[in-house]
Amino acid sequence: MEQPKPPSESEAHPKFQKSRHSFNRKLWEWGTKVEDAVCPHLNELWGTNFKKSKNIFETIDFHDEESKVACEVKGRRISSTQYKDTIIPYGKWVEACKLLDEGWDVYYVFVYTDKTKYIKLTGEEDWKVKLTGSFGIEHHLIPIDEMEDLL
């Protein structure tokens, strides 16, 4: 799968956002293109029928109510080998744990410039937590070498 072209650094750079609560439309549009591009592959590979919420602030991107499978897709503007960890906001972990407690299977999918990788959550992950990212909010650091290649 070829990743959609990311926004330029000037379009995506947080200096154009006044706070972490302001909306970065360019980054959101690119992320939506990444999600839309990978969804058919996920449905084919996992036999799911993912539906995307119409709420653009939904915590987890895709849900298949019948199969009880949920998936969060994160586009990355780097290769899968540039860092040893990738980050995901702590709030996405909290939401994933709620779904796991309700009997769902939950996946994180990362679309890098060179490949797409995924990890199936168990709820027993012991990832480091750190204040990081564009606005220094709490994130989990997920070791990339714990992920499987998807595409």
mmCIF file of C-alpha atoms in Angstrom:
data_model
loop_
_atom_site.group_PDB
_atom_site.id
_atom_site.type_symbol
_atom_site.label_atom_id
_atom_site.label_comp_id
_atom_site.label_asym_id
_atom_site.label_seq_id
_atom_site.Cartn_x
_atom_site.Cartn_y
_atom_site.Cartn_z
ATOM 1 C CA MET A 1 0.000 0.000 0.000
ATOM 2 C CA GLU A 2 1.372 3.388 -0.923
ATOM 3 C CA GLN A 3 0.967 5.955 1.807
ATOM 4 C CA PRO A 4 -0.806 9.236 0.944
ATOM 5 C CA LYS A 5 1.510 12.238 0.660
ATOM 6 C CA PRO A 6 1.906 13.841 4.096
ATOM 7 C CA PRO A 7 1.490 17.585 4.635
ATOM 8 C CA SER A 8 4.608 19.692 4.362
ATOM 9 C CA GLU A 9 6.538 20.392 7.539
ATOM 10 C CA SER A 10 5.223 23.958 7.614
ATOM 11 C CA GLU A 11 1.619 22.705 7.325
ATOM 12 C CA ALA A 12 2.001 20.005 9.977
ATOM 13 C CA HIS A 13 4.307 21.792 12.400
ATOM 14 C CA PRO A 14 2.712 22.508 15.773
ATOM 15 C CA LYS A 15 3.838 26.163 15.744
ATOM 16 C CA PHE A 16 0.714 26.747 13.653
ATOM 17 C CA GLN A 17 -1.442 25.312 16.417
ATOM 18 C CA LYS A 18 -2.065 27.604 19.360
ATOM 19 C CA SER A 19 -2.586 24.716 21.800
ATOM 20 C CA ARG A 20 -2.870 20.950 21.878
ATOM 21 C CA HIS A 21 -6.624 21.416 21.885
ATOM 22 C CA SER A 22 -6.742 23.380 18.642
ATOM 23 C CA PHE A 23 -7.534 21.481 15.467
ATOM 24 C CA ASN A 24 -4.803 20.884 12.874
ATOM 25 C CA ARG A 25 -6.912 20.372 9.740
ATOM 26 C CA LYS A 26 -3.981 19.530 7.421
ATOM 27 C CA LEU A 27 -2.736 16.752 9.698
ATOM 28 C CA TRP A 28 -6.280 15.457 10.212
ATOM 29 C CA GLU A 29 -6.939 15.373 6.447
ATOM 30 C CA TRP A 30 -3.738 13.444 5.851
ATOM 31 C CA GLY A 31 -4.501 11.024 8.690
ATOM 32 C CA THR A 32 -7.965 10.429 7.268
ATOM 33 C CA LYS A 33 -6.457 9.585 3.867
ATOM 34 C CA VAL A 34 -4.087 7.108 5.532
ATOM 35 C CA GLU A 35 -6.975 5.488 7.441
ATOM 36 C CA ASP A 36 -9.154 5.302 4.312
ATOM 37 C CA ALA A 37 -6.299 3.756 2.312
ATOM 38 C CA VAL A 38 -5.477 1.032 4.842
ATOM 39 C CA CYS A 39 -9.038 0.083 5.905
ATOM 40 C CA PRO A 40 -9.856 -2.152 2.887
ATOM 41 C CA HIS A 41 -6.586 -4.054 3.438
ATOM 42 C CA LEU A 42 -7.444 -4.602 7.103
ATOM 43 C CA ASN A 43 -10.927 -5.837 6.227
ATOM 44 C CA GLU A 44 -9.494 -8.267 3.687
ATOM 45 C CA LEU A 45 -6.677 -9.543 5.910
ATOM 46 C CA TRP A 46 -8.687 -9.887 9.118
ATOM 47 C CA GLY A 47 -12.126 -10.668 7.668
ATOM 48 C CA THR A 48 -13.608 -7.617 9.365
ATOM 49 C CA ASN A 49 -16.167 -5.075 8.243
ATOM 50 C CA PHE A 50 -14.782 -1.952 9.901
ATOM 51 C CA LYS A 51 -16.994 1.075 10.204
ATOM 52 C CA LYS A 52 -15.614 4.515 10.897
ATOM 53 C CA SER A 53 -17.440 6.845 13.247
ATOM 54 C CA LYS A 54 -18.727 10.093 11.833
ATOM 55 C CA ASN A 55 -17.362 11.739 14.998
ATOM 56 C CA ILE A 56 -13.938 13.080 13.947
ATOM 57 C CA PHE A 57 -12.802 13.042 17.580
ATOM 58 C CA GLU A 58 -13.525 9.314 18.078
ATOM 59 C CA THR A 59 -10.719 7.792 20.177
ATOM 60 C CA ILE A 60 -10.401 4.536 18.208
ATOM 61 C CA ASP A 61 -10.715 4.826 14.409
ATOM 62 C CA PHE A 62 -12.479 1.633 13.339
ATOM 63 C CA HIS A 63 -14.979 -0.743 14.924
ATOM 64 C CA ASP A 64 -16.598 -3.954 13.702
ATOM 65 C CA GLU A 65 -19.520 -4.430 16.076
ATOM 66 C CA GLU A 66 -20.326 -7.927 14.829
ATOM 67 C CA SER A 67 -16.792 -9.315 15.213
ATOM 68 C CA LYS A 68 -15.989 -7.105 18.237
ATOM 69 C CA VAL A 69 -12.723 -5.927 16.675
ATOM 70 C CA ALA A 70 -11.426 -2.365 16.956
ATOM 71 C CA CYS A 71 -8.435 -0.741 15.315
ATOM 72 C CA GLU A 72 -6.574 2.522 15.743
ATOM 73 C CA VAL A 73 -4.558 3.595 12.684
ATOM 74 C CA LYS A 74 -1.659 6.028 12.985
ATOM 75 C CA GLY A 75 0.117 7.448 9.948
ATOM 76 C CA ARG A 76 3.830 8.090 10.393
ATOM 77 C CA ARG A 77 5.933 10.430 8.256
ATOM 78 C CA ILE A 78 9.070 8.374 8.919
ATOM 79 C CA SER A 79 10.379 4.889 8.130
ATOM 80 C CA SER A 80 9.786 2.027 10.542
ATOM 81 C CA THR A 81 13.499 1.914 11.352
ATOM 82 C CA GLN A 82 14.077 5.577 12.236
ATOM 83 C CA TYR A 83 13.328 5.105 15.963
ATOM 84 C CA LYS A 84 13.124 2.085 18.261
ATOM 85 C CA ASP A 85 9.768 3.198 19.705
ATOM 86 C CA THR A 86 6.670 4.920 18.419
ATOM 87 C CA ILE A 87 4.200 6.848 20.530
ATOM 88 C CA ILE A 88 0.474 6.721 21.059
ATOM 89 C CA PRO A 89 -1.485 9.008 23.390
ATOM 90 C CA TYR A 90 -2.325 7.518 26.764
ATOM 91 C CA GLY A 91 -6.027 8.258 26.200
ATOM 92 C CA LYS A 92 -6.079 5.830 23.275
ATOM 93 C CA TRP A 93 -4.660 3.152 25.599
ATOM 94 C CA VAL A 94 -7.391 3.835 28.188
ATOM 95 C CA GLU A 95 -10.105 3.491 25.526
ATOM 96 C CA ALA A 96 -8.488 0.303 24.173
ATOM 97 C CA CYS A 97 -8.461 -1.200 27.687
ATOM 98 C CA LYS A 98 -12.180 -0.468 28.070
ATOM 99 C CA LEU A 99 -12.841 -2.357 24.834
ATOM 100 C CA LEU A 100 -10.588 -5.241 25.916
ATOM 101 C CA ASP A 101 -12.543 -5.475 29.188
ATOM 102 C CA GLU A 102 -15.740 -5.771 27.119
ATOM 103 C CA GLY A 103 -14.289 -8.724 25.162
ATOM 104 C CA TRP A 104 -13.108 -6.883 22.043
ATOM 105 C CA ASP A 105 -9.901 -7.539 20.108
ATOM 106 C CA VAL A 106 -8.004 -4.276 19.708
ATOM 107 C CA TYR A 107 -5.174 -3.462 17.317
ATOM 108 C CA TYR A 108 -2.886 -0.507 16.759
ATOM 109 C CA VAL A 109 -1.780 -0.153 13.129
ATOM 110 C CA PHE A 110 1.112 2.115 12.150
ATOM 111 C CA VAL A 111 1.507 3.146 8.514
ATOM 112 C CA TYR A 112 5.163 4.105 8.015
ATOM 113 C CA THR A 113 6.726 5.391 4.805
ATOM 114 C CA ASP A 114 8.328 1.976 4.135
ATOM 115 C CA LYS A 115 5.796 -0.524 5.565
ATOM 116 C CA THR A 116 2.725 -0.982 7.692
ATOM 117 C CA LYS A 117 3.056 -2.654 11.084
ATOM 118 C CA TYR A 118 0.583 -3.668 13.781
ATOM 119 C CA ILE A 119 0.304 -4.916 17.313
ATOM 120 C CA LYS A 120 -2.622 -6.745 18.915
ATOM 121 C CA LEU A 121 -3.251 -5.490 22.431
ATOM 122 C CA THR A 122 -3.632 -7.828 25.392
ATOM 123 C CA GLY A 123 -4.089 -5.323 28.208
ATOM 124 C CA GLU A 124 -0.930 -6.690 29.826
ATOM 125 C CA GLU A 125 1.500 -4.438 27.929
ATOM 126 C CA ASP A 126 4.206 -2.901 30.079
ATOM 127 C CA TRP A 127 5.212 -0.001 27.865
ATOM 128 C CA LYS A 128 7.068 3.030 29.136
ATOM 129 C CA VAL A 129 4.979 6.147 29.611
ATOM 130 C CA LYS A 130 6.476 9.550 28.958
ATOM 131 C CA LEU A 131 5.468 13.160 28.441
ATOM 132 C CA THR A 132 6.261 13.624 24.759
ATOM 133 C CA GLY A 133 4.811 14.521 21.398
ATOM 134 C CA SER A 134 4.053 17.936 20.006
ATOM 135 C CA PHE A 135 2.576 19.301 23.227
ATOM 136 C CA GLY A 136 4.227 17.176 25.920
ATOM 137 C CA ILE A 137 1.206 15.042 26.802
ATOM 138 C CA GLU A 138 1.350 11.555 28.268
ATOM 139 C CA HIS A 139 2.105 8.851 25.687
ATOM 140 C CA HIS A 140 2.937 5.169 25.650
ATOM 141 C CA LEU A 141 6.219 4.287 23.946
ATOM 142 C CA ILE A 142 5.593 1.156 21.882
ATOM 143 C CA PRO A 143 8.715 -0.785 20.842
ATOM 144 C CA ILE A 144 8.571 -1.162 17.077
ATOM 145 C CA ASP A 145 10.319 -4.533 17.281
ATOM 146 C CA GLU A 146 7.253 -5.896 19.143
ATOM 147 C CA MET A 147 5.086 -5.215 16.080
ATOM 148 C CA GLU A 148 4.288 -7.515 13.177
ATOM 149 C CA ASP A 149 4.542 -6.504 9.521
ATOM 150 C CA LEU A 150 1.116 -6.079 7.950
ATOM 151 C CA LEU A 151 1.715 -4.685 4.466
#
